[in-house]
């Protein structure tokens, strides 16, 4: 790294860094984090993600490589980070059926961008018959006849959901960070670097290569026209193609995308959201609000107040109904 690049990084304060990594706008350029940064992070990097404290706009950023890795992570007093970076944790959940002969019937994804952030996502993967927005294969064929709920598809959906949320943040600008919340709110700045954190080897090795520098599977598939080395059609081609296009759209915004494979124990936030999503009806292509939202504490308190108010209204309506003559019973509006 040149001395000019060294001067850009202050090991004592959070700071912007600009385009440290090449965006994915032209061709297929995806790196594996932090494997492809051994020259700056070392062979055993620690504390790579620096979360803010908490709140509806809190984000997780990448630690500056000029900062000491031994410092305690977390909050404004933690190691300095690149404030124009974003770590997006994603997880797919596809529980099996009780019988091994029966295919899974549901799956969901979780997307975590920060503790308590209202942009955290928990959403169901749609059933094939309910897919109002069909991702066609590259050759134009319709994939709805194939199994929809698999662990691999859930992992791919999770990555796409995470990148779609990153694109939204990139378009509106970063409004809050550990170091400059008030200044950023008045003058949001661009997002330049996104790291997708996942515990799925299928996803990370497919899009960014293996841990020892092996070439990404997707790069070979693209060269073969979405065919495997055996000449067979690539499984989940519709989602791989959509993932690539989503990365390239971020690249056109000047945002570089990297993928980071972590142990499942290091991805608990996204895993928890994916588990919550299995119990709700918000699906990936819900037109009213593309994804479900994780409620933070303030939202929960507001929801409790609304529920209490609704119960009081119901009680009042029931009392009014009891006072009405029986002949008017059919004309009363049902209480929700």
Short mmCIF file of C-alpha atoms in Angstrom, two decimals:
data_model
loop_
_atom_site.label_atom_id
_atom_site.label_comp_id
_atom_site.label_asym_id
_atom_site.label_seq_id
_atom_site.Cartn_x
_atom_site.Cartn_y
_atom_site.Cartn_z
CA UNK A 1 0.00 0.00 0.00
CA UNK A 2 1.33 3.45 -0.88
CA UNK A 3 2.14 6.12 1.69
CA UNK A 4 -0.74 8.19 0.32
CA UNK A 5 -3.14 5.36 1.11
CA UNK A 6 -1.65 5.01 4.59
CA UNK A 7 -2.32 8.70 5.26
CA UNK A 8 -6.02 8.20 4.51
CA UNK A 9 -6.42 5.97 7.57
CA UNK A 10 -6.36 7.44 11.05
CA UNK A 11 -5.95 4.68 13.66
CA UNK A 12 -7.54 6.86 16.33
CA UNK A 13 -10.89 8.03 14.92
CA UNK A 14 -13.72 6.72 12.77
CA UNK A 15 -13.37 7.98 9.20
CA UNK A 16 -14.45 7.61 5.60
CA UNK A 17 -12.15 5.85 3.19
CA UNK A 18 -13.76 6.14 -0.25
CA UNK A 19 -13.34 3.39 -2.83
CA UNK A 20 -10.90 1.10 -1.08
CA UNK A 21 -12.32 -1.84 -3.07
CA UNK A 22 -13.23 -1.81 -6.76
CA UNK A 23 -17.02 -1.66 -7.38
CA UNK A 24 -18.76 -4.46 -9.29
CA UNK A 25 -20.24 -2.31 -12.04
CA UNK A 26 -18.27 -3.62 -15.01
CA UNK A 27 -17.92 -7.37 -15.41
CA UNK A 28 -17.67 -9.85 -12.58
CA UNK A 29 -15.40 -8.64 -9.77
CA UNK A 30 -16.22 -10.00 -6.30
CA UNK A 31 -13.78 -10.45 -3.45
CA UNK A 32 -13.88 -12.69 -0.41
CA UNK A 33 -13.54 -10.79 2.86
CA UNK A 34 -11.07 -10.71 4.59
CA UNK A 35 -9.18 -13.41 2.67
CA UNK A 36 -8.38 -11.02 -0.17
CA UNK A 37 -7.07 -8.42 2.30
CA UNK A 38 -4.39 -10.47 4.05
CA UNK A 39 -1.82 -7.85 3.05
CA UNK A 40 -3.55 -5.27 5.27
CA UNK A 41 -5.47 -7.28 7.90
CA UNK A 42 -2.95 -10.08 8.43
CA UNK A 43 -3.45 -13.84 8.60
CA UNK A 44 -5.63 -13.83 11.73
CA UNK A 45 -7.83 -10.72 11.65
CA UNK A 46 -9.95 -9.94 14.69
CA UNK A 47 -12.70 -7.45 15.49
CA UNK A 48 -13.45 -6.86 11.82
CA UNK A 49 -16.94 -5.50 12.43
CA UNK A 50 -17.56 -2.45 14.60
CA UNK A 51 -21.15 -1.97 15.73
CA UNK A 52 -22.57 1.28 16.99
CA UNK A 53 -24.37 1.31 20.32
CA UNK A 54 -28.03 0.77 19.41
CA UNK A 55 -30.98 2.56 17.88
CA UNK A 56 -33.23 2.71 14.81
CA UNK A 57 -30.44 4.01 12.53
CA UNK A 58 -27.45 2.14 13.95
CA UNK A 59 -25.20 0.34 11.44
CA UNK A 60 -22.28 -2.07 11.62
CA UNK A 61 -19.07 -0.92 9.89
CA UNK A 62 -15.73 -2.48 8.89
CA UNK A 63 -12.79 -1.91 11.24
CA UNK A 64 -10.03 0.21 9.77
CA UNK A 65 -7.00 -1.97 9.05
CA UNK A 66 -4.73 0.76 10.46
CA UNK A 67 -6.36 0.37 13.88
CA UNK A 68 -5.07 -2.20 16.40
CA UNK A 69 -7.01 -5.46 16.18
CA UNK A 70 -6.52 -6.14 19.89
CA UNK A 71 -8.71 -3.24 20.99
CA UNK A 72 -12.14 -4.12 22.34
CA UNK A 73 -14.85 -3.93 19.69
CA UNK A 74 -18.18 -2.15 19.99
CA UNK A 75 -19.44 1.40 20.26
CA UNK A 76 -17.75 4.75 19.61
CA UNK A 77 -14.90 3.84 21.97
CA UNK A 78 -14.05 0.69 20.02
CA UNK A 79 -11.46 0.43 17.22
CA UNK A 80 -11.84 3.07 14.48
CA UNK A 81 -13.93 1.98 11.53
CA UNK A 82 -14.61 3.00 7.94
CA UNK A 83 -17.87 4.91 8.29
CA UNK A 84 -18.70 4.58 4.58
CA UNK A 85 -18.70 0.78 4.88
CA UNK A 86 -21.50 -1.58 5.92
CA UNK A 87 -21.54 -5.15 7.23
CA UNK A 88 -24.82 -6.90 6.36
CA UNK A 89 -25.39 -10.20 8.16
CA UNK A 90 -27.70 -12.61 6.31
CA UNK A 91 -29.08 -16.06 7.08
CA UNK A 92 -31.47 -18.47 5.38
CA UNK A 93 -33.66 -20.88 7.35
CA UNK A 94 -35.34 -23.91 5.75
CA UNK A 95 -36.59 -26.35 8.41
CA UNK A 96 -37.04 -29.96 7.28
CA UNK A 97 -40.28 -31.90 7.49
CA UNK A 98 -40.80 -34.63 10.06
CA UNK A 99 -40.56 -37.23 7.30
CA UNK A 100 -37.38 -37.34 5.18
CA UNK A 101 -39.54 -38.25 2.17
CA UNK A 102 -41.39 -34.93 2.32
CA UNK A 103 -39.73 -31.78 0.93
CA UNK A 104 -39.64 -28.60 3.06
CA UNK A 105 -42.76 -26.47 2.76
CA UNK A 106 -41.47 -23.16 4.10
CA UNK A 107 -38.30 -21.10 4.37
CA UNK A 108 -37.33 -17.61 5.48
CA UNK A 109 -34.48 -15.11 5.58
CA UNK A 110 -33.02 -12.72 8.13
CA UNK A 111 -31.04 -9.55 7.38
CA UNK A 112 -29.23 -7.69 10.17
CA UNK A 113 -27.57 -4.29 9.61
CA UNK A 114 -27.35 -3.05 13.20
CA UNK A 115 -28.63 -3.56 16.74
CA UNK A 116 -32.18 -2.21 16.92
CA UNK A 117 -32.06 -0.86 13.37
CA UNK A 118 -35.51 -0.51 11.79
CA UNK A 119 -33.97 -1.72 8.51
CA UNK A 120 -33.36 -5.23 9.91
CA UNK A 121 -35.43 -7.67 7.89
CA UNK A 122 -37.32 -10.88 8.64
CA UNK A 123 -39.32 -12.26 5.72
CA UNK A 124 -40.69 -15.50 4.31
CA UNK A 125 -39.59 -16.96 0.99
CA UNK A 126 -42.72 -17.13 -1.20
CA UNK A 127 -44.21 -20.40 -2.33
CA UNK A 128 -43.73 -21.12 -6.03
CA UNK A 129 -47.44 -20.72 -6.76
CA UNK A 130 -47.56 -17.36 -4.95
CA UNK A 131 -44.62 -15.72 -6.66
CA UNK A 132 -45.99 -12.59 -8.22
CA UNK A 133 -42.51 -11.54 -9.32
CA UNK A 134 -40.88 -14.49 -11.07
CA UNK A 135 -37.10 -14.55 -11.44
CA UNK A 136 -36.67 -16.18 -14.83
CA UNK A 137 -33.59 -18.16 -15.71
CA UNK A 138 -31.06 -16.54 -18.02
CA UNK A 139 -32.51 -18.51 -20.96
CA UNK A 140 -36.01 -17.21 -20.18
CA UNK A 141 -37.38 -20.43 -18.70
CA UNK A 142 -39.74 -20.30 -15.72
CA UNK A 143 -38.27 -21.91 -12.57
CA UNK A 144 -41.56 -22.19 -10.67
CA UNK A 145 -41.90 -25.89 -11.42
CA UNK A 146 -38.78 -26.70 -9.40
CA UNK A 147 -38.53 -27.06 -5.59
CA UNK A 148 -38.87 -23.63 -4.05
CA UNK A 149 -37.99 -24.25 -0.41
CA UNK A 150 -34.45 -25.53 0.03
CA UNK A 151 -31.62 -24.42 2.30
CA UNK A 152 -29.56 -23.30 -0.69
CA UNK A 153 -32.37 -21.15 -2.09
CA UNK A 154 -33.00 -19.64 1.34
CA UNK A 155 -29.32 -18.68 1.59
CA UNK A 156 -29.43 -17.05 -1.85
CA UNK A 157 -32.66 -15.21 -1.08
CA UNK A 158 -31.04 -13.92 2.13
CA UNK A 159 -28.06 -12.52 0.23
CA UNK A 160 -30.32 -10.83 -2.32
CA UNK A 161 -32.44 -9.35 0.47
CA UNK A 162 -29.33 -8.03 2.21
CA UNK A 163 -27.98 -6.43 -0.95
CA UNK A 164 -31.36 -4.88 -1.73
CA UNK A 165 -31.31 -3.26 1.70
CA UNK A 166 -27.73 -2.10 1.11
CA UNK A 167 -28.86 -0.56 -2.18
CA UNK A 168 -31.58 1.38 -0.37
CA UNK A 169 -29.02 2.70 2.12
CA UNK A 170 -26.64 3.54 -0.74
CA UNK A 171 -29.31 5.58 -2.53
CA UNK A 172 -30.39 7.63 0.49
CA UNK A 173 -26.90 8.01 1.99
CA UNK A 174 -25.67 6.93 5.40
CA UNK A 175 -27.66 8.91 7.93
CA UNK A 176 -26.01 7.72 11.10
CA UNK A 177 -22.75 6.19 12.28
CA UNK A 178 -20.85 5.72 15.55
CA UNK A 179 -18.75 8.85 15.07
CA UNK A 180 -20.93 11.52 13.51
CA UNK A 181 -24.66 11.01 14.07
CA UNK A 182 -25.67 14.70 14.11
CA UNK A 183 -23.42 15.73 11.22
CA UNK A 184 -24.52 12.77 9.09
CA UNK A 185 -28.20 13.52 9.62
CA UNK A 186 -27.68 16.96 8.07
CA UNK A 187 -25.26 15.83 5.37
CA UNK A 188 -25.53 12.13 4.49
CA UNK A 189 -22.62 10.68 2.53
CA UNK A 190 -22.15 7.82 0.13
CA UNK A 191 -21.78 4.17 0.95
CA UNK A 192 -18.70 2.68 -0.74
CA UNK A 193 -18.12 -0.79 0.70
CA UNK A 194 -20.58 -3.58 1.61
CA UNK A 195 -19.55 -6.84 3.26
CA UNK A 196 -22.20 -9.58 3.20
CA UNK A 197 -21.65 -11.80 6.25
CA UNK A 198 -23.01 -15.34 5.95
CA UNK A 199 -22.49 -18.78 7.48
CA UNK A 200 -23.31 -20.45 4.13
CA UNK A 201 -20.33 -21.99 2.33
CA UNK A 202 -22.61 -22.60 -0.67
CA UNK A 203 -23.26 -18.88 -1.03
CA UNK A 204 -19.81 -17.48 -0.26
CA UNK A 205 -17.78 -20.00 -2.25
CA UNK A 206 -20.23 -19.76 -5.12
CA UNK A 207 -19.98 -16.00 -5.46
CA UNK A 208 -16.55 -15.12 -3.99
CA UNK A 209 -14.41 -18.26 -4.13
CA UNK A 210 -12.85 -20.57 -1.59
CA UNK A 211 -10.78 -19.74 1.50
CA UNK A 212 -7.52 -20.66 -0.26
CA UNK A 213 -8.07 -18.53 -3.32
CA UNK A 214 -10.19 -20.99 -5.31
CA UNK A 215 -12.10 -19.35 -8.16
CA UNK A 216 -15.80 -18.58 -7.55
CA UNK A 217 -18.16 -21.15 -9.02
CA UNK A 218 -20.27 -18.36 -10.51
CA UNK A 219 -17.36 -17.11 -12.58
CA UNK A 220 -17.05 -20.52 -14.24
CA UNK A 221 -20.81 -20.84 -14.67
CA UNK A 222 -20.98 -17.49 -16.44
CA UNK A 223 -18.19 -18.50 -18.80
CA UNK A 224 -20.13 -21.70 -19.60
CA UNK A 225 -23.47 -19.99 -20.16
CA UNK A 226 -24.86 -20.99 -16.75
CA UNK A 227 -23.78 -24.58 -17.25
CA UNK A 228 -21.74 -26.70 -14.86
CA UNK A 229 -18.48 -28.39 -15.81
CA UNK A 230 -20.60 -31.42 -16.75
CA UNK A 231 -22.71 -29.31 -19.08
CA UNK A 232 -25.75 -29.47 -16.81
CA UNK A 233 -27.94 -26.48 -16.04
CA UNK A 234 -26.82 -24.74 -12.85
CA UNK A 235 -29.19 -25.29 -9.92
CA UNK A 236 -30.90 -22.15 -8.64
CA UNK A 237 -29.76 -20.27 -11.72
CA UNK A 238 -32.61 -17.79 -11.35
CA UNK A 239 -31.35 -16.68 -7.94
CA UNK A 240 -27.65 -16.71 -8.84
CA UNK A 241 -28.44 -14.50 -11.84
CA UNK A 242 -30.51 -12.14 -9.70
CA UNK A 243 -27.74 -11.98 -7.11
CA UNK A 244 -25.21 -11.03 -9.78
CA UNK A 245 -27.47 -8.31 -11.20
CA UNK A 246 -28.08 -6.91 -7.71
CA UNK A 247 -24.32 -6.72 -7.08
CA UNK A 248 -23.78 -4.98 -10.40
CA UNK A 249 -26.53 -2.45 -9.66
CA UNK A 250 -24.72 -1.61 -6.42
CA UNK A 251 -21.52 -1.28 -8.41
CA UNK A 252 -23.19 1.28 -10.63
CA UNK A 253 -23.86 3.28 -7.47
CA UNK A 254 -20.14 3.15 -6.68
CA UNK A 255 -20.49 0.44 -4.02
CA UNK A 256 -18.13 -2.53 -3.89
CA UNK A 257 -19.51 -5.84 -2.60
CA UNK A 258 -17.56 -8.53 -0.76
CA UNK A 259 -18.64 -11.77 0.94
CA UNK A 260 -17.51 -13.00 4.34
CA UNK A 261 -17.91 -16.60 5.52
CA UNK A 262 -18.29 -16.90 9.29
CA UNK A 263 -19.24 -19.65 11.71
CA UNK A 264 -22.92 -19.95 12.51
CA UNK A 265 -22.20 -18.92 16.08
CA UNK A 266 -20.92 -15.59 14.73
CA UNK A 267 -24.14 -14.94 12.82
CA UNK A 268 -26.74 -15.21 15.58
CA UNK A 269 -28.48 -11.89 14.86
CA UNK A 270 -29.42 -12.82 11.29
CA UNK A 271 -30.23 -16.39 12.35
CA UNK A 272 -32.65 -15.09 14.98
CA UNK A 273 -34.42 -12.88 12.44
CA UNK A 274 -34.79 -15.77 10.01
CA UNK A 275 -36.33 -17.84 12.79
CA UNK A 276 -38.81 -15.07 13.58
CA UNK A 277 -39.73 -14.81 9.90
CA UNK A 278 -40.91 -18.42 9.81
CA UNK A 279 -43.73 -17.46 12.18
CA UNK A 280 -45.05 -14.49 10.19
CA UNK A 281 -46.74 -13.98 6.84
CA UNK A 282 -44.59 -11.20 5.33
CA UNK A 283 -43.13 -12.64 2.18
CA UNK A 284 -40.11 -11.63 0.15
CA UNK A 285 -42.17 -9.95 -2.57
CA UNK A 286 -44.81 -8.28 -0.42
CA UNK A 287 -45.75 -5.23 -2.50
CA UNK A 288 -46.85 -3.26 0.57
CA UNK A 289 -43.37 -3.34 2.06
CA UNK A 290 -40.85 -5.58 0.34
CA UNK A 291 -39.61 -7.02 3.63
CA UNK A 292 -40.77 -7.50 7.18
CA UNK A 293 -39.24 -5.25 9.81
CA UNK A 294 -37.70 -6.15 13.12
CA UNK A 295 -39.30 -4.00 15.81
CA UNK A 296 -36.85 -2.17 18.05
CA UNK A 297 -37.65 -1.28 21.65
CA UNK A 298 -39.43 2.00 20.94
CA UNK A 299 -41.61 0.30 18.35
CA UNK A 300 -42.52 -2.43 20.82
CA UNK A 301 -43.58 0.13 23.42
CA UNK A 302 -45.66 1.96 20.84
CA UNK A 303 -47.26 -1.30 19.73
CA UNK A 304 -48.22 -2.14 23.33
CA UNK A 305 -49.91 1.25 23.70
CA UNK A 306 -51.81 0.75 20.45
CA UNK A 307 -52.97 -2.70 21.57
CA UNK A 308 -54.19 -1.32 24.89
CA UNK A 309 -56.08 1.47 23.11
CA UNK A 310 -57.64 -1.03 20.71
CA UNK A 311 -58.80 -3.26 23.59
CA UNK A 312 -60.40 -0.26 25.32
CA UNK A 313 -62.24 0.65 22.09
CA UNK A 314 -63.45 -2.93 21.74
CA UNK A 315 -64.75 -2.96 25.30
CA UNK A 316 -66.60 0.30 24.70
CA UNK A 317 -68.13 -1.05 21.49
CA UNK A 318 -69.21 -4.23 23.24
CA UNK A 319 -70.87 -2.22 25.99
CA UNK A 320 -72.69 -0.14 23.38
CA UNK A 321 -73.86 -3.30 21.62
CA UNK A 322 -75.28 -4.70 24.83
CA UNK A 323 -77.30 -1.50 25.31
CA UNK A 324 -78.80 -1.65 21.78
CA UNK A 325 -82.27 -3.26 21.28
CA UNK A 326 -82.22 -6.86 19.95
CA UNK A 327 -83.89 -5.83 16.65
CA UNK A 328 -80.85 -3.77 15.76
CA UNK A 329 -78.40 -6.60 16.33
CA UNK A 330 -78.01 -7.50 12.66
CA UNK A 331 -77.13 -3.92 11.79
CA UNK A 332 -74.20 -3.64 14.18
CA UNK A 333 -70.68 -3.68 12.76
CA UNK A 334 -68.63 -6.66 13.96
CA UNK A 335 -65.92 -5.83 16.45
CA UNK A 336 -62.43 -6.64 15.20
#
